PDB file of C-alpha atoms in Angstrom:
ATOM      1  CA  MET Y 173     140.431 177.263 216.109  1.00  0.00           C
ATOM      2  CA  VAL Y 174     141.096 179.477 213.107  1.00  0.00           C
ATOM      3  CA  LEU Y 175     138.925 178.571 210.152  1.00  0.00           C
ATOM      4  CA  SER Y 176     140.538 177.605 206.858  1.00  0.00           C
ATOM      5  CA  PRO Y 177     137.526 177.498 204.525  1.00  0.00           C
ATOM      6  CA  LYS Y 178     137.028 174.317 202.512  1.00  0.00           C
ATOM      7  CA  PRO Y 179     136.214 174.641 198.790  1.00  0.00           C
ATOM      8  CA  ALA Y 180     132.540 173.996 199.501  1.00  0.00           C
ATOM      9  CA  GLN Y 181     132.565 176.810 202.049  1.00  0.00           C
ATOM     10  CA  ALA Y 182     134.248 179.394 199.805  1.00  0.00           C
ATOM     11  CA  ASP Y 183     130.932 180.719 198.462  1.00  0.00           C
ATOM     12  CA  LEU Y 184     129.569 181.065 201.995  1.00  0.00           C
ATOM     13  CA  VAL Y 185     132.633 183.044 203.058  1.00  0.00           C
ATOM     14  CA  GLU Y 186     132.075 185.363 200.095  1.00  0.00           C
ATOM     15  CA  ASP Y 187     128.400 185.656 201.073  1.00  0.00           C
ATOM     16  CA  CYS Y 188     129.462 186.428 204.640  1.00  0.00           C
ATOM     17  CA  ILE Y 189     131.623 189.363 203.544  1.00  0.00           C
ATOM     18  CA  THR Y 190     128.941 190.674 201.183  1.00  0.00           C
ATOM     19  CA  ILE Y 191     126.237 190.451 203.852  1.00  0.00           C
ATOM     20  CA  LEU Y 192     128.352 192.161 206.505  1.00  0.00           C
ATOM     21  CA  ASN Y 193     129.377 194.921 204.098  1.00  0.00           C
ATOM     22  CA  ASN Y 194     125.776 195.566 203.074  1.00  0.00           C
ATOM     23  CA  ALA Y 195     124.561 195.443 206.675  1.00  0.00           C
ATOM     24  CA  GLN Y 196     127.030 198.194 207.551  1.00  0.00           C
ATOM     25  CA  LEU Y 197     125.733 200.314 204.668  1.00  0.00           C
ATOM     26  CA  ALA Y 198     122.059 199.703 205.398  1.00  0.00           C
ATOM     27  CA  PHE Y 199     122.151 199.786 209.223  1.00  0.00           C
ATOM     28  CA  SER Y 200     125.045 202.030 210.210  1.00  0.00           C
ATOM     29  CA  GLU Y 201     123.370 202.745 213.550  1.00  0.00           C
ATOM     30  CA  LEU Y 202     123.838 199.072 214.485  1.00  0.00           C
ATOM     31  CA  PHE Y 203     127.132 198.502 212.661  1.00  0.00           C
ATOM     32  CA  PRO Y 204     128.861 201.922 212.796  1.00  0.00           C
ATOM     33  CA  ILE Y 205     132.416 200.791 212.086  1.00  0.00           C
ATOM     34  CA  GLU Y 206     134.125 198.350 209.752  1.00  0.00           C
ATOM     35  CA  PRO Y 207     136.085 195.808 211.792  1.00  0.00           C
ATOM     36  CA  ALA Y 208     138.065 192.969 210.297  1.00  0.00           C
ATOM     37  CA  THR Y 209     136.241 189.815 209.272  1.00  0.00           C
ATOM     38  CA  GLN Y 210     137.155 186.981 211.646  1.00  0.00           C
ATOM     39  CA  PHE Y 211     136.989 183.211 211.277  1.00  0.00           C
ATOM     40  CA  ASP Y 212     136.521 180.783 214.148  1.00  0.00           C
ATOM     41  CA  GLU Y 213     135.161 177.440 212.954  1.00  0.00           C
ATOM     42  CA  PRO Y 214     132.358 177.246 211.981  1.00  0.00           C
ATOM     43  CA  TRP Y 215     131.835 181.018 212.136  1.00  0.00           C
ATOM     44  CA  CYS Y 216     132.599 183.904 209.793  1.00  0.00           C
ATOM     45  CA  TYR Y 217     131.815 187.087 211.726  1.00  0.00           C
ATOM     46  CA  ARG Y 218     132.588 190.675 212.730  1.00  0.00           C
ATOM     47  CA  ALA Y 219     132.509 192.228 216.195  1.00  0.00           C
ATOM     48  CA  TYR Y 220     131.024 195.686 216.852  1.00  0.00           C
ATOM     49  CA  PRO Y 221     131.975 197.028 220.287  1.00  0.00           C
ATOM     50  CA  ASN Y 222     129.843 199.751 221.872  1.00  0.00           C
ATOM     51  CA  ALA Y 223     131.884 201.976 224.181  1.00  0.00           C
ATOM     52  CA  ILE Y 224     128.777 203.536 225.746  1.00  0.00           C
ATOM     53  CA  THR Y 225     127.118 200.277 226.811  1.00  0.00           C
ATOM     54  CA  GLU Y 226     130.446 198.454 227.162  1.00  0.00           C
ATOM     55  CA  SER Y 227     128.997 195.567 225.155  1.00  0.00           C
ATOM     56  CA  THR Y 228     129.722 193.966 221.788  1.00  0.00           C
ATOM     57  CA  LEU Y 229     127.345 193.019 218.992  1.00  0.00           C
ATOM     58  CA  TYR Y 230     128.447 190.118 216.799  1.00  0.00           C
ATOM     59  CA  ALA Y 231     127.129 189.487 213.286  1.00  0.00           C
ATOM     60  CA  GLY Y 232     128.075 186.531 211.142  1.00  0.00           C
ATOM     61  CA  ILE Y 233     127.341 183.320 209.284  1.00  0.00           C
ATOM     62  CA  ASN Y 234     127.480 179.764 210.541  1.00  0.00           C
ATOM     63  CA  LEU Y 235     129.146 177.890 207.698  1.00  0.00           C
ATOM     64  CA  ASN Y 236     127.559 174.604 208.770  1.00  0.00           C
ATOM     65  CA  ASP Y 237     123.935 175.659 208.289  1.00  0.00           C
ATOM     66  CA  ALA Y 238     124.394 178.796 206.068  1.00  0.00           C
ATOM     67  CA  GLY Y 239     122.436 180.784 208.644  1.00  0.00           C
ATOM     68  CA  VAL Y 240     122.947 184.458 209.476  1.00  0.00           C
ATOM     69  CA  TYR Y 241     123.047 185.225 213.198  1.00  0.00           C
ATOM     70  CA  LEU Y 242     123.345 188.143 215.629  1.00  0.00           C
ATOM     71  CA  LEU Y 243     124.693 187.865 219.158  1.00  0.00           C
ATOM     72  CA  GLY Y 244     124.710 190.517 221.880  1.00  0.00           C
ATOM     73  CA  PRO Y 245     122.548 193.539 222.771  1.00  0.00           C
ATOM     74  CA  PRO Y 246     119.812 194.063 221.719  1.00  0.00           C
ATOM     75  CA  TYR Y 247     119.507 190.468 220.432  1.00  0.00           C
ATOM     76  CA  GLY Y 248     120.389 188.564 223.593  1.00  0.00           C
ATOM     77  CA  ASP Y 249     123.220 186.353 224.783  1.00  0.00           C
ATOM     78  CA  THR Y 250     122.430 183.374 222.519  1.00  0.00           C
ATOM     79  CA  PRO Y 251     122.762 183.446 218.710  1.00  0.00           C
ATOM     80  CA  TYR Y 252     119.670 185.080 217.181  1.00  0.00           C
ATOM     81  CA  PHE Y 253     118.756 183.533 213.812  1.00  0.00           C
ATOM     82  CA  VAL Y 254     118.080 186.187 211.157  1.00  0.00           C
ATOM     83  CA  GLY Y 255     117.652 183.904 208.126  1.00  0.00           C
ATOM     84  CA  LYS Y 256     119.471 181.909 205.495  1.00  0.00           C
ATOM     85  CA  THR Y 257     122.148 183.706 203.461  1.00  0.00           C
ATOM     86  CA  LEU Y 258     120.041 183.998 200.287  1.00  0.00           C
ATOM     87  CA  GLU Y 259     117.114 185.464 202.228  1.00  0.00           C
ATOM     88  CA  VAL Y 260     119.284 187.986 204.064  1.00  0.00           C
ATOM     89  CA  LYS Y 261     121.116 189.060 200.898  1.00  0.00           C
ATOM     90  CA  ALA Y 262     117.757 189.740 199.241  1.00  0.00           C
ATOM     91  CA  LEU Y 263     116.460 191.686 202.255  1.00  0.00           C
ATOM     92  CA  LEU Y 264     119.585 193.838 202.398  1.00  0.00           C
ATOM     93  CA  SER Y 265     119.413 194.554 198.659  1.00  0.00           C
ATOM     94  CA  LYS Y 266     115.828 195.781 199.075  1.00  0.00           C
ATOM     95  CA  GLU Y 267     116.807 197.930 202.049  1.00  0.00           C
ATOM     96  CA  LEU Y 268     119.673 199.565 200.163  1.00  0.00           C
ATOM     97  CA  ALA Y 269     117.406 200.214 197.185  1.00  0.00           C
ATOM     98  CA  ALA Y 270     114.808 201.761 199.500  1.00  0.00           C
ATOM     99  CA  ILE Y 271     117.437 204.055 201.038  1.00  0.00           C
ATOM    100  CA  ASN Y 272     118.322 205.380 197.596  1.00  0.00           C
ATOM    101  CA  THR Y 273     114.720 205.920 196.514  1.00  0.00           C
ATOM    102  CA  ARG Y 274     113.807 207.798 199.694  1.00  0.00           C
ATOM    103  CA  LYS Y 275     115.841 210.711 198.371  1.00  0.00           C
ATOM    104  CA  GLU Y 276     116.469 212.087 194.926  1.00  0.00           C
ATOM    105  CA  ALA Y 277     119.159 210.121 193.168  1.00  0.00           C
ATOM    106  CA  ILE Y 278     122.470 211.877 192.575  1.00  0.00           C
ATOM    107  CA  CYS Y 279     124.185 209.148 190.550  1.00  0.00           C
ATOM    108  CA  ASP Y 280     122.879 207.014 187.723  1.00  0.00           C
ATOM    109  CA  THR Y 281     122.808 203.517 189.251  1.00  0.00           C
ATOM    110  CA  SER Y 282     121.327 201.731 186.232  1.00  0.00           C
ATOM    111  CA  HIS Y 283     124.608 199.981 185.420  1.00  0.00           C
ATOM    112  CA  SER Y 284     125.584 198.986 188.959  1.00  0.00           C
ATOM    113  CA  ASP Y 285     124.858 195.290 188.324  1.00  0.00           C
ATOM    114  CA  ILE Y 286     127.323 195.335 185.414  1.00  0.00           C
ATOM    115  CA  THR Y 287     130.063 197.504 186.908  1.00  0.00           C
ATOM    116  CA  GLY Y 288     129.874 196.145 190.464  1.00  0.00           C
ATOM    117  CA  ILE Y 289     129.985 199.731 191.746  1.00  0.00           C
ATOM    118  CA  SER Y 290     127.130 200.862 193.985  1.00  0.00           C
ATOM    119  CA  SER Y 291     126.149 204.308 195.216  1.00  0.00           C
ATOM    120  CA  ILE Y 292     124.541 204.282 198.650  1.00  0.00           C
ATOM    121  CA  LEU Y 293     122.824 207.471 199.784  1.00  0.00           C
ATOM    122  CA  LYS Y 294     122.151 207.765 203.498  1.00  0.00           C
ATOM    123  CA  ASN Y 295     121.535 210.950 205.435  1.00  0.00           C
ATOM    124  CA  ASN Y 296     123.859 213.523 203.807  1.00  0.00           C
ATOM    125  CA  LYS Y 297     126.563 211.115 202.685  1.00  0.00           C
ATOM    126  CA  LEU Y 298     126.791 209.333 199.361  1.00  0.00           C
ATOM    127  CA  LEU Y 299     129.131 206.354 199.442  1.00  0.00           C
ATOM    128  CA  ILE Y 300     130.377 205.034 196.103  1.00  0.00           C
ATOM    129  CA  THR Y 301     131.751 201.578 196.771  1.00  0.00           C
ATOM    130  CA  SER Y 302     132.705 198.257 195.225  1.00  0.00           C
ATOM    131  CA  GLN Y 303     131.720 196.708 198.584  1.00  0.00           C
ATOM    132  CA  GLY Y 304     135.048 195.000 199.167  1.00  0.00           C
ATOM    133  CA  ALA Y 305     135.291 193.412 195.708  1.00  0.00           C
ATOM    134  CA  CYS Y 306     137.861 194.363 193.045  1.00  0.00           C
ATOM    135  CA  VAL Y 307     135.999 195.327 189.878  1.00  0.00           C
ATOM    136  CA  LYS Y 308     136.983 196.187 186.338  1.00  0.00           C
ATOM    137  CA  PRO Y 309     137.419 199.950 185.798  1.00  0.00           C
ATOM    138  CA  PRO Y 310     134.415 201.730 184.234  1.00  0.00           C
ATOM    139  CA  GLU Y 311     134.750 202.665 180.588  1.00  0.00           C
ATOM    140  CA  ASN Y 312     134.595 206.418 181.208  1.00  0.00           C
ATOM    141  CA  ASN Y 313     136.305 206.633 184.632  1.00  0.00           C
ATOM    142  CA  ASN Y 314     133.079 208.106 185.980  1.00  0.00           C
ATOM    143  CA  LEU Y 315     132.039 206.497 189.259  1.00  0.00           C
ATOM    144  CA  CYS Y 316     129.045 208.797 189.719  1.00  0.00           C
ATOM    145  CA  GLU Y 317     127.387 209.825 186.467  1.00  0.00           C
ATOM    146  CA  ALA Y 318     125.175 212.761 187.404  1.00  0.00           C
ATOM    147  CA  VAL Y 319     121.426 212.367 186.958  1.00  0.00           C
ATOM    148  CA  PRO Y 320     119.719 215.249 185.095  1.00  0.00           C
ATOM    149  CA  PRO Y 321     117.026 217.036 187.152  1.00  0.00           C
ATOM    150  CA  ARG Y 322     113.515 216.216 185.887  1.00  0.00           C
ATOM    151  CA  ASP Y 323     110.000 217.566 186.388  1.00  0.00           C
ATOM    152  CA  ALA Y 324     106.935 215.572 187.430  1.00  0.00           C
ATOM    153  CA  ASN Y 325     106.464 214.374 183.828  1.00  0.00           C
ATOM    154  CA  GLY Y 326     110.027 213.083 183.554  1.00  0.00           C
ATOM    155  CA  ASN Y 327     111.270 215.926 181.337  1.00  0.00           C
ATOM    156  CA  LYS Y 328     114.745 217.375 181.918  1.00  0.00           C
ATOM    157  CA  LEU Y 329     114.771 220.661 183.804  1.00  0.00           C
ATOM    158  CA  ALA Y 330     116.707 223.814 182.980  1.00  0.00           C
ATOM    159  CA  THR Y 331     117.690 224.757 186.544  1.00  0.00           C
ATOM    160  CA  GLY Y 332     120.258 227.426 185.649  1.00  0.00           C
ATOM    161  CA  VAL Y 333     122.401 226.121 188.502  1.00  0.00           C
ATOM    162  CA  ASN Y 334     126.125 225.488 187.954  1.00  0.00           C
ATOM    163  CA  VAL Y 335     127.819 223.101 190.390  1.00  0.00           C
ATOM    164  CA  LEU Y 336     131.587 222.557 190.601  1.00  0.00           C
ATOM    165  CA  ILE Y 337     132.593 219.128 191.919  1.00  0.00           C
ATOM    166  CA  GLU Y 338     136.143 218.814 193.263  1.00  0.00           C
ATOM    167  CA  SER Y 339     137.314 215.211 193.653  1.00  0.00           C
ATOM    168  CA  SER Y 340     140.469 214.005 195.355  1.00  0.00           C
ATOM    169  CA  ILE Y 341     142.163 210.716 196.225  1.00  0.00           C
ATOM    170  CA  ASP Y 342     142.869 210.497 199.951  1.00  0.00           C
ATOM    171  CA  SER Y 343     144.593 207.104 200.070  1.00  0.00           C
ATOM    172  CA  LEU Y 344     145.955 204.784 197.453  1.00  0.00           C
ATOM    173  CA  VAL Y 345     147.227 201.214 197.775  1.00  0.00           C
ATOM    174  CA  PHE Y 346     149.089 199.667 194.849  1.00  0.00           C
ATOM    175  CA  PRO Y 347     150.608 196.301 195.826  1.00  0.00           C
ATOM    176  CA  ASP Y 348     154.194 195.510 194.831  1.00  0.00           C
ATOM    177  CA  PHE Y 349     155.189 199.136 194.229  1.00  0.00           C
ATOM    178  CA  GLU Y 350     156.235 201.972 196.492  1.00  0.00           C
ATOM    179  CA  LEU Y 351     154.117 205.073 196.045  1.00  0.00           C
ATOM    180  CA  PRO Y 352     156.036 208.227 197.038  1.00  0.00           C
ATOM    181  CA  THR Y 353     153.046 210.582 196.858  1.00  0.00           C
ATOM    182  CA  ILE Y 354     149.303 210.487 196.479  1.00  0.00           C
ATOM    183  CA  PRO Y 355     148.170 210.079 193.815  1.00  0.00           C
ATOM    184  CA  GLY Y 356     151.828 209.387 193.005  1.00  0.00           C
ATOM    185  CA  LEU Y 357     152.586 206.504 190.725  1.00  0.00           C
ATOM    186  CA  PRO Y 358     155.411 203.959 190.590  1.00  0.00           C
ATOM    187  CA  SER Y 359     158.485 204.800 188.576  1.00  0.00           C
ATOM    188  CA  ILE Y 360     159.285 201.841 186.337  1.00  0.00           C
ATOM    189  CA  PRO Y 361     162.484 202.075 184.263  1.00  0.00           C
ATOM    190  CA  GLY Y 362     161.764 201.712 180.574  1.00  0.00           C
ATOM    191  CA  PHE Y 363     158.029 202.276 180.924  1.00  0.00           C
ATOM    192  CA  SER Y 364     155.914 205.387 180.682  1.00  0.00           C
ATOM    193  CA  ASN Y 365     153.470 206.070 183.468  1.00  0.00           C
ATOM    194  CA  PRO Y 366     150.692 203.511 182.752  1.00  0.00           C
ATOM    195  CA  LEU Y 367     148.167 204.861 185.274  1.00  0.00           C
ATOM    196  CA  GLY Y 368     148.472 208.636 185.139  1.00  0.00           C
ATOM    197  CA  SER Y 369     145.480 209.361 182.910  1.00  0.00           C
ATOM    198  CA  PHE Y 370     143.394 206.711 184.682  1.00  0.00           C
ATOM    199  CA  LEU Y 371     143.883 208.118 188.178  1.00  0.00           C
ATOM    200  CA  GLN Y 372     143.508 211.707 187.015  1.00  0.00           C
ATOM    201  CA  GLY Y 373     139.921 210.770 186.257  1.00  0.00           C
ATOM    202  CA  PHE Y 374     139.344 210.420 190.001  1.00  0.00           C
ATOM    203  CA  ASP Y 375     141.438 213.411 191.121  1.00  0.00           C
ATOM    204  CA  ASN Y 376     140.020 216.367 189.225  1.00  0.00           C
ATOM    205  CA  GLN Y 377     137.363 219.075 188.960  1.00  0.00           C
ATOM    206  CA  THR Y 378     134.224 218.799 186.879  1.00  0.00           C
ATOM    207  CA  CYS Y 379     131.426 221.325 186.517  1.00  0.00           C
ATOM    208  CA  LEU Y 380     127.743 220.594 185.822  1.00  0.00           C
ATOM    209  CA  VAL Y 381     125.409 223.001 184.027  1.00  0.00           C
ATOM    210  CA  HIS Y 382     121.693 222.811 184.952  1.00  0.00           C
ATOM    211  CA  ALA Y 383     122.433 220.767 188.049  1.00  0.00           C
ATOM    212  CA  LEU Y 384     120.459 220.364 191.260  1.00  0.00           C
ATOM    213  CA  GLU Y 385     121.510 222.871 193.895  1.00  0.00           C
ATOM    214  CA  ASP Y 386     120.759 220.169 196.484  1.00  0.00           C
ATOM    215  CA  MET Y 387     123.930 218.388 195.363  1.00  0.00           C
ATOM    216  CA  THR Y 388     125.902 220.732 197.628  1.00  0.00           C
ATOM    217  CA  LYS Y 389     124.163 219.230 200.676  1.00  0.00           C
ATOM    218  CA  TYR Y 390     125.907 215.903 200.216  1.00  0.00           C
ATOM    219  CA  THR Y 391     129.410 214.690 200.854  1.00  0.00           C
ATOM    220  CA  ILE Y 392     130.484 212.065 198.352  1.00  0.00           C
ATOM    221  CA  GLU Y 393     132.946 209.431 199.585  1.00  0.00           C
ATOM    222  CA  THR Y 394     134.634 206.787 197.448  1.00  0.00           C
ATOM    223  CA  ASP Y 395     135.921 203.367 198.533  1.00  0.00           C
ATOM    224  CA  ILE Y 396     136.842 201.331 195.471  1.00  0.00           C
ATOM    225  CA  CYS Y 397     139.090 198.436 194.506  1.00  0.00           C
ATOM    226  CA  MET Y 398     139.916 198.213 190.792  1.00  0.00           C
ATOM    227  CA  ASP Y 399     141.253 195.150 188.981  1.00  0.00           C
ATOM    228  CA  MET Y 400     143.792 196.622 186.538  1.00  0.00           C
ATOM    229  CA  THR Y 401     145.208 193.310 185.297  1.00  0.00           C
ATOM    230  CA  ASP Y 402     143.909 193.819 181.743  1.00  0.00           C
ATOM    231  CA  THR Y 403     145.312 197.366 181.680  1.00  0.00           C
ATOM    232  CA  ILE Y 404     148.853 196.995 183.038  1.00  0.00           C
ATOM    233  CA  GLY Y 405     149.277 193.271 183.499  1.00  0.00           C
ATOM    234  CA  TYR Y 406     151.769 193.322 180.623  1.00  0.00           C
ATOM    235  CA  ILE Y 407     154.480 194.856 182.838  1.00  0.00           C
ATOM    236  CA  PRO Y 408     157.220 192.246 183.476  1.00  0.00           C
ATOM    237  CA  ARG Y 409     157.396 190.722 186.954  1.00  0.00           C
ATOM    238  CA  ILE Y 410     154.234 192.423 188.142  1.00  0.00           C
ATOM    239  CA  LYS Y 411     152.160 190.151 190.363  1.00  0.00           C
ATOM    240  CA  HIS Y 412     148.691 189.155 189.140  1.00  0.00           C
ATOM    241  CA  PRO Y 413     145.989 190.127 189.738  1.00  0.00           C
ATOM    242  CA  VAL Y 414     146.961 193.812 189.629  1.00  0.00           C
ATOM    243  CA  THR Y 415     144.670 195.732 191.975  1.00  0.00           C
ATOM    244  CA  ILE Y 416     144.400 199.324 193.089  1.00  0.00           C
ATOM    245  CA  GLU Y 417     142.510 200.282 196.227  1.00  0.00           C
ATOM    246  CA  PHE Y 418     141.701 203.917 196.743  1.00  0.00           C
ATOM    247  CA  LYS Y 419     139.537 206.113 198.919  1.00  0.00           C
ATOM    248  CA  GLY Y 420     138.566 209.680 198.131  1.00  0.00           C
ATOM    249  CA  GLN Y 421     135.974 212.361 198.491  1.00  0.00           C
ATOM    250  CA  SER Y 422     134.155 214.941 196.390  1.00  0.00           C
ATOM    251  CA  LEU Y 423     132.828 218.323 197.471  1.00  0.00           C
ATOM    252  CA  SER Y 424     130.261 220.337 195.501  1.00  0.00           C
ATOM    253  CA  THR Y 425     129.971 224.134 195.300  1.00  0.00           C
ATOM    254  CA  VAL Y 426     127.526 226.350 193.406  1.00  0.00           C
ATOM    255  CA  VAL Y 427     129.389 228.688 191.014  1.00  0.00           C
ATOM    256  CA  ASP Y 428     128.221 231.531 188.785  1.00  0.00           C
ATOM    257  CA  ASP Y 429     129.498 230.115 185.510  1.00  0.00           C
ATOM    258  CA  CYS Y 430     131.199 226.768 184.813  1.00  0.00           C
ATOM    259  CA  PHE Y 431     133.167 228.363 181.976  1.00  0.00           C
ATOM    260  CA  LEU Y 432     134.801 230.802 184.412  1.00  0.00           C
ATOM    261  CA  THR Y 433     136.236 228.011 186.562  1.00  0.00           C
ATOM    262  CA  ASP Y 434     139.396 225.907 186.302  1.00  0.00           C
ATOM    263  CA  ALA Y 435     137.375 222.718 185.879  1.00  0.00           C
ATOM    264  CA  ASP Y 436     138.933 219.875 183.923  1.00  0.00           C
ATOM    265  CA  SER Y 437     135.603 219.203 182.217  1.00  0.00           C
ATOM    266  CA  ILE Y 438     132.095 220.629 181.889  1.00  0.00           C
ATOM    267  CA  THR Y 439     128.848 218.761 181.222  1.00  0.00           C
ATOM    268  CA  ASN Y 440     125.467 220.302 180.402  1.00  0.00           C
ATOM    269  CA  LEU Y 441     122.940 217.936 181.980  1.00  0.00           C
ATOM    270  CA  LEU Y 442     120.086 219.447 179.946  1.00  0.00           C
ATOM    271  CA  THR Y 443     121.610 219.019 176.476  1.00  0.00           C
ATOM    272  CA  GLY Y 444     124.244 216.343 177.110  1.00  0.00           C
ATOM    273  CA  GLN Y 445     126.984 218.557 175.664  1.00  0.00           C
ATOM    274  CA  ALA Y 446     130.440 218.244 177.192  1.00  0.00           C
ATOM    275  CA  TRP Y 447     133.660 220.244 177.102  1.00  0.00           C
ATOM    276  CA  LYS Y 448     137.214 219.557 178.222  1.00  0.00           C
ATOM    277  CA  ASN Y 449     139.807 222.005 179.466  1.00  0.00           C
ATOM    278  CA  GLN Y 450     142.601 222.206 176.948  1.00  0.00           C
ATOM    279  CA  ALA Y 451     145.443 224.557 177.937  1.00  0.00           C
ATOM    280  CA  GLY Y 452     143.044 226.850 179.777  1.00  0.00           C
ATOM    281  CA  SER Y 453     140.322 226.898 177.120  1.00  0.00           C
ATOM    282  CA  PHE Y 454     137.202 224.762 176.941  1.00  0.00           C
ATOM    283  CA  VAL Y 455     136.743 222.788 173.719  1.00  0.00           C
ATOM    284  CA  PRO Y 456     133.938 220.384 172.787  1.00  0.00           C
ATOM    285  CA  ALA Y 457     134.510 216.838 174.052  1.00  0.00           C
ATOM    286  CA  ASN Y 458     131.694 215.215 172.095  1.00  0.00           C
TER     287      ASN Y 458
END
């Protein structure tokens, strides 16, 4: 029987999706792919097939008792109780925080509770994600605000390292409009392009002065859904809420001098000074 959640179950379904998303981030060795969320009363769950062992691991929530369960190798052939949803959400939050603190932070995560955008660092991949939710766009279009290198006393370091970060949008989903190119935008008669400057903020080059050379060791991937209703909801006949889903990546390279690149912007992490590229010349941005 396909589950049609009752109003009282809606919060549990949301918890189910959050828990499964965070489990995939925290324990990718157990949950290496992102299958669709399935509903079969009273279960909300995802299935993780293992081609090597020819078995399937199931993870989900029983909406009757708000319990989180695992089923299949290595947890056995009967549902294994992990804990109640609130307990499991707290445990996963601690695990994700521990993953980030085991390595030097690349992004400033101090505002993640407000923005709804998290940066998860694991192995050599940094995932910037809204974890399946559609969030309001950040004020400065910066999903990963670089953290200045610091010494043992917490003072900013002059590393002398210049790092060029090239970001691109790999896929873009904009409901109700046909997108001819990526990051192509819809052509709306009588309206100027309402999203051009916004999306350019995620498809550009920025250069950091006094950066950590270790930044080049990491691949940065983006998986974000933005709620743009407040920005372009004024367009006639556009369906609300207005959401944009996009995935992208950023690659970092050490360069000799940020001012000799074609970067769209430059930021000095030591002084906080910033410049923008204006017709091929860099001018102060702050």
